[in-house]
XYZ file of C-alpha atoms in Angstrom:
528
model
C 153.421 169.137 -57.893
C 150.632 171.678 -57.735
C 148.236 172.100 -54.830
C 145.322 171.279 -57.104
C 146.572 167.739 -57.622
C 146.009 166.871 -53.991
C 143.230 169.277 -53.058
C 140.158 167.769 -51.367
C 138.075 168.346 -54.493
C 140.327 165.994 -56.457
C 139.772 162.950 -54.289
C 138.154 161.059 -57.159
C 141.585 160.817 -58.765
C 143.230 159.217 -55.736
C 144.222 155.603 -56.032
C 144.963 153.080 -53.296
C 148.524 153.307 -52.008
C 151.047 150.484 -51.823
C 150.508 147.716 -49.265
C 152.451 147.805 -45.984
C 155.924 146.310 -46.225
C 156.777 147.327 -49.785
C 159.533 149.886 -50.495
C 156.983 152.597 -51.297
C 155.088 152.158 -48.034
C 154.465 155.545 -46.442
C 153.540 157.164 -49.748
C 149.958 157.548 -50.854
C 148.178 158.712 -53.988
C 150.146 161.293 -55.916
C 153.309 160.332 -54.033
C 152.181 162.213 -50.905
C 153.520 161.150 -47.522
C 151.236 159.561 -44.965
C 152.046 161.269 -41.683
C 150.643 158.463 -39.531
C 152.991 155.912 -41.112
C 156.217 157.890 -40.702
C 158.761 156.270 -38.394
C 160.646 159.550 -37.857
C 158.355 162.555 -38.118
C 161.170 165.017 -37.442
C 163.146 163.725 -40.420
C 159.997 163.707 -42.577
C 159.254 167.333 -41.715
C 162.719 168.360 -42.915
C 162.280 166.328 -46.087
C 158.943 168.020 -46.752
C 160.508 171.410 -46.088
C 163.193 170.712 -48.693
C 160.649 169.464 -51.232
C 157.774 171.916 -50.799
C 158.928 174.820 -48.652
C 157.209 176.095 -45.484
C 153.798 174.602 -46.378
C 153.590 171.001 -47.622
C 150.814 168.624 -48.766
C 150.415 165.385 -46.780
C 147.880 162.632 -46.114
C 146.154 161.593 -42.888
C 144.467 158.274 -42.105
C 142.281 156.941 -44.951
C 144.358 159.136 -47.306
C 142.516 162.284 -46.291
C 144.508 165.241 -47.729
C 145.801 167.996 -45.470
C 148.390 170.766 -45.503
C 151.065 170.883 -42.814
C 152.525 174.301 -42.021
C 156.267 173.930 -41.337
C 157.457 177.543 -41.305
C 157.572 179.682 -38.177
C 156.286 182.839 -39.898
C 153.605 180.912 -41.802
C 152.290 179.288 -38.625
C 152.114 182.667 -36.919
C 150.280 184.192 -39.864
C 147.742 181.376 -39.868
C 146.896 181.516 -36.153
C 146.811 185.321 -36.139
C 144.520 185.718 -39.156
C 140.995 184.755 -38.025
C 139.556 186.426 -41.113
C 141.308 183.808 -43.280
C 141.598 180.710 -41.057
C 139.360 179.270 -38.351
C 139.030 176.192 -36.114
C 135.498 175.295 -37.306
C 135.826 171.913 -39.041
C 132.287 172.105 -40.404
C 133.689 173.944 -43.451
C 136.318 171.247 -44.093
C 135.766 169.929 -47.618
C 136.576 166.223 -46.961
C 134.093 166.239 -44.083
C 131.379 167.970 -46.106
C 131.902 165.538 -48.971
C 131.643 162.475 -46.726
C 135.265 161.448 -47.177
C 135.953 161.502 -43.425
C 134.148 158.626 -41.725
C 132.611 159.095 -38.262
C 135.055 156.561 -36.846
C 138.111 158.273 -38.332
C 140.940 158.094 -35.721
C 141.341 161.879 -35.696
C 137.664 162.803 -35.436
C 137.825 163.315 -31.635
C 140.402 166.044 -32.307
C 138.864 167.566 -35.437
C 135.092 167.245 -34.928
C 133.475 170.580 -34.093
C 132.378 171.061 -30.492
C 130.649 173.988 -28.744
C 133.810 175.047 -26.936
C 135.999 178.146 -27.102
C 138.760 176.468 -29.123
C 136.332 175.773 -31.999
C 134.089 178.841 -31.798
C 134.365 182.129 -33.701
C 133.215 185.708 -33.431
C 130.933 186.714 -30.585
C 130.483 183.107 -29.452
C 134.242 182.714 -29.169
C 134.478 185.937 -27.162
C 131.751 184.744 -24.799
C 133.229 181.291 -24.163
C 136.885 182.287 -24.093
C 136.042 185.285 -21.935
C 134.627 182.917 -19.316
C 137.727 180.693 -19.441
C 140.171 183.607 -19.301
C 138.162 185.237 -16.532
C 138.304 182.047 -14.467
C 142.049 181.607 -15.089
C 142.701 185.233 -14.096
C 141.391 184.514 -10.597
C 144.167 182.010 -9.856
C 146.527 183.156 -7.101
C 149.835 182.008 -8.583
C 151.749 182.450 -5.336
C 149.358 180.050 -3.595
C 149.493 177.806 -6.662
C 153.287 177.589 -6.494
C 153.034 176.716 -2.807
C 150.593 173.912 -3.649
C 152.875 172.620 -6.429
C 155.722 172.493 -3.905
C 153.623 170.530 -1.432
C 152.335 168.170 -4.125
C 155.888 167.524 -5.272
C 156.843 166.702 -1.686
C 153.978 164.217 -1.359
C 154.826 162.495 -4.630
C 158.592 162.355 -4.029
C 157.971 160.954 -0.536
C 156.461 157.882 -2.188
C 159.751 156.795 -3.766
C 162.570 158.792 -2.128
C 163.564 155.951 0.217
C 163.883 153.407 -2.609
C 166.864 155.093 -4.245
C 165.386 154.524 -7.702
C 162.275 155.507 -9.625
C 160.648 155.893 -13.015
C 160.065 159.629 -13.164
C 157.429 159.305 -15.895
C 155.008 156.897 -14.232
C 155.842 157.997 -10.674
C 156.237 161.756 -11.069
C 155.496 163.537 -14.364
C 152.172 161.731 -14.873
C 151.038 162.511 -11.315
C 152.075 166.079 -10.493
C 150.027 167.800 -13.268
C 146.899 165.831 -12.358
C 147.241 166.625 -8.645
C 147.629 170.335 -9.399
C 144.848 170.478 -11.996
C 142.398 168.761 -9.641
C 143.163 171.444 -7.056
C 142.728 174.269 -9.589
C 139.450 172.893 -10.924
C 138.089 172.391 -7.400
C 138.117 168.604 -7.003
C 141.265 167.714 -5.041
C 139.443 164.754 -3.501
C 139.122 163.191 -6.968
C 142.893 163.010 -7.486
C 144.026 159.374 -7.374
C 146.039 156.820 -9.291
C 142.798 155.733 -10.958
C 142.137 159.221 -12.321
C 145.707 159.452 -13.629
C 145.380 156.084 -15.355
C 141.997 157.032 -16.837
C 143.315 160.312 -18.255
C 146.380 158.636 -19.780
C 144.253 155.848 -21.250
C 141.698 158.250 -22.721
C 144.445 160.299 -24.387
C 146.192 157.226 -25.810
C 143.051 156.067 -27.637
C 143.214 152.427 -26.509
C 140.348 149.923 -26.589
C 139.307 151.091 -23.127
C 139.673 154.796 -23.959
C 135.900 155.367 -24.106
C 135.358 153.864 -20.652
C 138.279 155.867 -19.261
C 136.914 159.049 -20.818
C 133.537 158.366 -19.215
C 135.214 157.934 -15.812
C 136.808 161.375 -16.098
C 133.598 162.975 -17.366
C 131.632 161.509 -14.442
C 134.004 163.259 -12.055
C 133.598 166.547 -13.932
C 129.809 166.170 -13.983
C 129.749 165.702 -10.206
C 131.954 168.752 -9.814
C 129.701 170.875 -12.046
C 126.560 169.880 -10.153
C 128.183 170.486 -6.771
C 129.548 173.908 -7.662
C 126.299 174.976 -9.310
C 124.617 174.390 -5.945
C 127.486 175.680 -3.789
C 130.153 177.811 -5.517
C 133.601 178.049 -3.959
C 136.953 179.642 -4.774
C 137.976 177.459 -7.723
C 138.000 177.500 -11.514
C 134.784 175.476 -11.874
C 132.882 177.934 -9.677
C 134.168 180.941 -11.583
C 133.103 179.367 -14.877
C 129.630 178.825 -13.472
C 129.246 182.297 -11.975
C 130.829 184.197 -14.887
C 128.533 186.747 -16.588
C 128.774 184.657 -19.790
C 126.202 182.356 -18.118
C 127.602 179.046 -19.344
C 125.258 176.063 -19.278
C 126.174 172.920 -17.352
C 127.186 171.212 -20.597
C 129.408 174.154 -21.557
C 131.000 174.212 -18.114
C 131.658 170.487 -18.169
C 133.114 170.555 -21.698
C 135.459 173.417 -20.871
C 136.565 171.700 -17.681
C 137.339 168.644 -19.792
C 139.252 170.760 -22.285
C 141.301 172.461 -19.574
C 141.990 169.230 -17.709
C 143.065 167.119 -20.690
C 144.997 169.815 -22.541
C 146.874 171.064 -19.472
C 147.530 167.543 -18.209
C 148.876 166.195 -21.496
C 151.000 169.243 -22.273
C 152.489 169.556 -18.796
C 153.225 165.842 -18.468
C 155.214 165.960 -21.701
C 156.928 169.201 -20.684
C 158.005 167.827 -17.294
C 159.384 164.657 -18.891
C 161.275 166.601 -21.542
C 162.833 169.047 -19.062
C 163.930 166.302 -16.677
C 165.406 164.254 -19.509
C 167.393 167.224 -20.758
C 168.706 167.920 -17.263
C 169.780 164.287 -16.896
C 171.476 163.636 -20.237
C 173.102 166.963 -21.071
C 176.138 167.548 -18.814
C 176.456 171.158 -19.951
C 172.826 171.786 -19.103
C 173.120 170.305 -15.598
C 176.376 172.167 -14.975
C 174.738 175.431 -15.955
C 171.839 174.792 -13.591
C 174.118 173.910 -10.677
C 176.488 176.762 -11.486
C 173.753 179.364 -11.446
C 174.112 180.278 -15.109
C 170.676 178.918 -16.059
C 167.531 178.963 -13.965
C 164.889 176.252 -14.119
C 162.425 178.606 -15.907
C 165.072 179.188 -18.582
C 165.564 175.438 -18.836
C 161.812 175.040 -19.355
C 161.811 177.595 -22.181
C 164.722 175.816 -23.865
C 162.724 172.584 -23.732
C 159.661 174.325 -25.195
C 161.819 175.275 -28.170
C 163.397 171.859 -28.705
C 160.524 169.524 -27.820
C 157.145 171.293 -27.582
C 154.474 169.297 -25.722
C 152.349 169.074 -28.890
C 154.071 168.417 -32.220
C 150.997 169.438 -34.219
C 147.526 170.721 -33.402
C 144.355 169.679 -35.292
C 143.431 171.822 -37.136
C 142.809 175.129 -38.922
C 140.593 175.551 -41.980
C 140.702 178.095 -44.786
C 137.637 180.367 -44.819
C 138.488 181.657 -48.283
C 140.893 180.983 -51.115
C 144.286 182.359 -50.139
C 148.029 181.875 -50.413
C 150.347 180.656 -47.664
C 154.013 179.847 -47.932
C 153.924 179.941 -51.711
C 151.057 177.433 -51.890
C 147.545 178.076 -53.150
C 145.105 177.213 -50.353
C 141.508 176.597 -51.387
C 138.469 177.464 -49.338
C 137.686 174.514 -47.044
C 141.236 173.100 -47.052
C 142.546 171.838 -43.731
C 145.910 172.869 -42.292
C 147.896 171.448 -39.385
C 149.405 173.944 -36.980
C 152.867 172.434 -36.351
C 154.967 173.863 -33.474
C 157.669 171.176 -33.686
C 158.937 171.895 -37.226
C 158.182 175.618 -36.848
C 160.446 175.866 -33.796
C 163.390 174.498 -35.802
C 162.728 176.572 -38.913
C 166.226 177.444 -40.255
C 165.054 180.996 -40.869
C 164.615 181.597 -37.115
C 167.101 179.022 -35.735
C 170.035 178.639 -38.105
C 172.058 177.051 -35.286
C 170.026 174.510 -33.309
C 172.796 174.162 -30.719
C 172.590 177.812 -29.737
C 170.868 178.524 -26.441
C 167.482 180.257 -26.529
C 167.509 181.752 -23.017
C 165.259 184.777 -22.772
C 163.536 184.052 -26.090
C 159.849 183.132 -25.807
C 158.939 183.388 -29.471
C 158.475 179.623 -29.784
C 155.065 178.296 -30.788
C 154.671 175.674 -28.065
C 151.509 177.380 -26.764
C 150.126 178.528 -30.107
C 149.170 182.115 -30.773
C 146.405 184.435 -31.889
C 142.794 184.207 -30.644
C 143.213 180.513 -29.717
C 146.499 180.819 -27.849
C 146.629 178.445 -24.879
C 144.960 180.219 -21.917
C 146.654 177.968 -19.364
C 150.272 178.357 -20.415
C 151.235 180.109 -17.178
C 149.800 177.174 -15.235
C 151.909 174.739 -17.260
C 155.022 176.844 -16.819
C 154.459 177.080 -13.051
C 154.033 173.319 -12.676
C 157.204 172.677 -14.677
C 159.265 175.441 -13.021
C 158.368 174.633 -9.428
C 158.077 170.859 -9.878
C 161.490 170.400 -11.488
C 163.144 172.787 -9.044
C 161.625 171.032 -6.018
C 162.539 167.576 -7.347
C 166.166 168.587 -7.898
C 166.291 170.064 -4.397
C 165.060 166.794 -2.898
C 167.217 164.557 -5.122
C 170.312 166.578 -6.080
C 172.277 163.471 -7.063
C 169.597 162.012 -9.346
C 171.014 160.472 -12.521
C 169.798 158.378 -15.438
C 169.732 154.661 -14.645
C 170.137 153.419 -18.211
C 171.912 154.291 -21.424
C 170.324 157.123 -23.332
C 169.917 154.815 -26.338
C 167.693 152.512 -24.251
C 165.017 155.179 -23.689
C 161.763 154.465 -25.523
C 159.238 156.868 -27.002
C 155.718 156.586 -28.330
C 155.043 158.993 -31.169
C 151.948 160.158 -32.979
C 151.176 163.035 -35.292
C 150.064 165.091 -32.291
C 152.909 164.506 -29.839
C 155.832 162.405 -28.685
C 155.797 160.757 -25.251
C 158.686 159.422 -23.203
C 157.645 155.942 -22.055
C 159.994 155.643 -19.064
C 162.666 157.722 -17.356
C 164.490 155.383 -14.933
C 166.728 157.183 -12.438
C 168.787 156.358 -9.368
C 169.846 158.445 -6.386
C 170.975 158.088 -2.792
C 167.944 157.090 -0.673
C 166.445 160.042 1.164
C 164.051 160.141 4.128
C 160.517 161.462 3.588
C 160.143 165.178 4.221
C 157.424 167.236 5.839
C 155.299 168.571 2.980
C 155.083 171.972 4.672
C 158.854 172.487 4.516
C 160.801 174.059 1.700
C 162.162 171.217 -0.507
C 165.750 170.438 0.457
C 168.278 167.632 0.294
C 168.404 166.562 3.934
C 170.293 165.362 5.911
C 172.763 168.253 5.903
C 176.141 167.954 7.647
C 176.560 170.104 10.761
C 178.413 173.352 10.172
C 181.991 173.499 11.543
C 182.246 176.185 14.172
C 186.008 176.665 13.623
C 185.904 176.842 9.829
C 187.436 179.938 8.287
C 189.138 181.316 5.193
C 192.255 183.476 5.396
C 193.985 184.782 8.531
C 192.777 184.000 12.027
C 189.999 186.259 13.226
C 189.163 187.231 16.829
C 186.641 184.868 18.399
C 184.362 185.292 21.378
C 184.876 181.752 22.760
C 188.458 182.144 24.120
C 187.325 185.243 25.993
C 184.716 183.130 27.815
C 187.309 180.472 28.642
C 189.594 183.065 30.355
C 187.334 185.282 32.469
C 190.154 186.345 34.812
C 191.984 188.311 32.128
C 190.784 191.829 31.388
C 191.036 191.216 27.624
C 190.325 188.117 25.473
C 193.248 185.794 24.897
C 193.081 186.298 21.144
C 193.875 189.963 21.637
C 197.440 188.939 22.654
C 199.347 187.399 19.739
C 201.780 185.530 22.032
C 200.147 184.782 25.377
C 202.909 182.291 26.354
C 205.471 185.148 26.525
C 203.328 187.303 28.766
C 202.926 184.450 31.300
C 206.112 182.541 32.266
C 204.345 179.294 33.117
C 201.230 178.962 30.972
C 201.061 175.203 31.402
C 200.733 175.551 35.195
C 198.637 178.672 35.436
C 196.200 177.669 32.717
C 196.454 173.929 32.130
C 193.525 173.609 29.760
C 194.220 176.438 27.253
C 197.975 175.726 27.153
C 197.543 172.041 26.244
C 194.512 172.187 24.012
C 195.408 175.521 22.437
C 199.130 176.211 21.891
C 197.983 178.727 19.295
C 194.731 180.136 20.635
C 192.944 180.732 17.387
C 192.435 177.411 15.487
C 191.297 175.104 18.353
C 188.318 175.703 20.633
C 188.947 175.283 24.413
C 186.851 172.788 26.373
C 184.852 171.387 23.406
C 183.329 168.613 25.508
C 182.596 170.161 28.873
C 181.398 173.475 27.449
C 178.135 174.132 25.623
C 177.418 171.791 22.635
C 177.846 174.517 20.031
C 179.438 177.680 21.457
C 179.866 179.116 17.958
C 176.126 179.784 17.681
C 176.713 182.972 19.601
C 177.215 184.685 16.258
C 173.911 186.155 15.004
C 172.414 184.495 11.898
C 172.825 186.467 8.729
C 169.632 187.955 7.387
C 168.623 186.756 3.928
C 169.523 189.069 1.126
C 166.980 190.716 -1.145
C 167.365 188.039 -3.827
C 166.988 185.144 -1.337
C 163.878 186.764 0.151
C 162.424 187.242 -3.319
C 163.043 183.581 -4.208
C 161.379 182.432 -0.990
C 158.346 184.603 -1.761
C 158.216 183.433 -5.394
C 158.359 179.756 -4.388
C 155.563 180.208 -1.888
C 157.564 180.072 1.338
């Protein structure tokens, strides 16, 4: 089919699609697929790739036509070509022609707003400059320390139970706790705020009320920091030379909070699931062949937090992926199918360690400004959780896991796990899997080595007993002269003399080994 047959200007030729339940359900006018009715979007993307190539025509709710960009190179070209494509939906033909109703389900995502992600030119530079300037003030070493402490607090809530749902009890809470700290409202973090954010993003019947609850908190924060700036992201937005108004500050705080929270929640869930269900993955982590940051990048390739992003719009007639794109056409930026483009990943089972060319965080002028925050939360949070619960394992069959999917993203509903109950841990400590068994003072590998303890047990001899390989020959009656060493230690090396009456742990006389360069670097990097 030709692009003209489904272009927005040809909407008068569209006819109602088949009713739900018939064999043709999922297809709209012109035989185009309705994305919102697809049961398996991943399979549909591959079908569209086979049929149309890297750019395919599809339909949104109310049979609104749209292009979806499936190719990796094509997505990069679109986001990196502001002279050809923009985020300003006011030039979108279906919207200008009244074909998109105000109550369209996707309007909250597509409708133009005076924020950096929708602006262009000098206005975009002004708004994004304020956001990037505020983000650049974040001390990531202190941030990683706070993520560690927040993980400790959250894990302490369920560590004694021996079981948990890591989605509702961990991955939905850690990003919100950290984002509230970054924005400057740690006192607002609560279960109610988490529930409100999740509800607002799901678009339920109470989504408007939940959204208002979050916005009230951000309005209070804006007013407080306008009167008394502090060292947080909200204050830096307010005091930035761009001179943002209160409305602009509040809207950008909302954008940062919701986008970072949603993306990081999905990322945490995806990384933890991969660690739990892939034995090779877990073995690599435990064996030191794959670090947690590398595991996060692998997850960003396989399951990006956002499947698609709404939306880009053609500023002029152009060509993309072999398709003719008209001025005013809408295009979906699609990281999920782009990351599995056969031209860049011919073997999906191959590891992608060290390769950050995925599109999980977008690209070009509108590339996600908070990607380092998301990576830090995932890196430190997963690492700290695994340190606290090293024996954590999935508490159900993989086939029993449930997902909720939309055009924008795919969410894991639950992640039930079990583990040996652990005691709560001081949040100021480095995450660890206490209790740890006491170290054996007589443990060794290889031949017997000289020890300082026998020398203390035989002060009358000028040299330590271990210096004489056969002390029984040198003394005719060792059992009488030295009753304790001769009975407890026929061979002086392996058994310690007087283990009860002596000091509790005589072996501690050996000086502790100083951490190596790599261990000291890891402690610094993790904030301890």
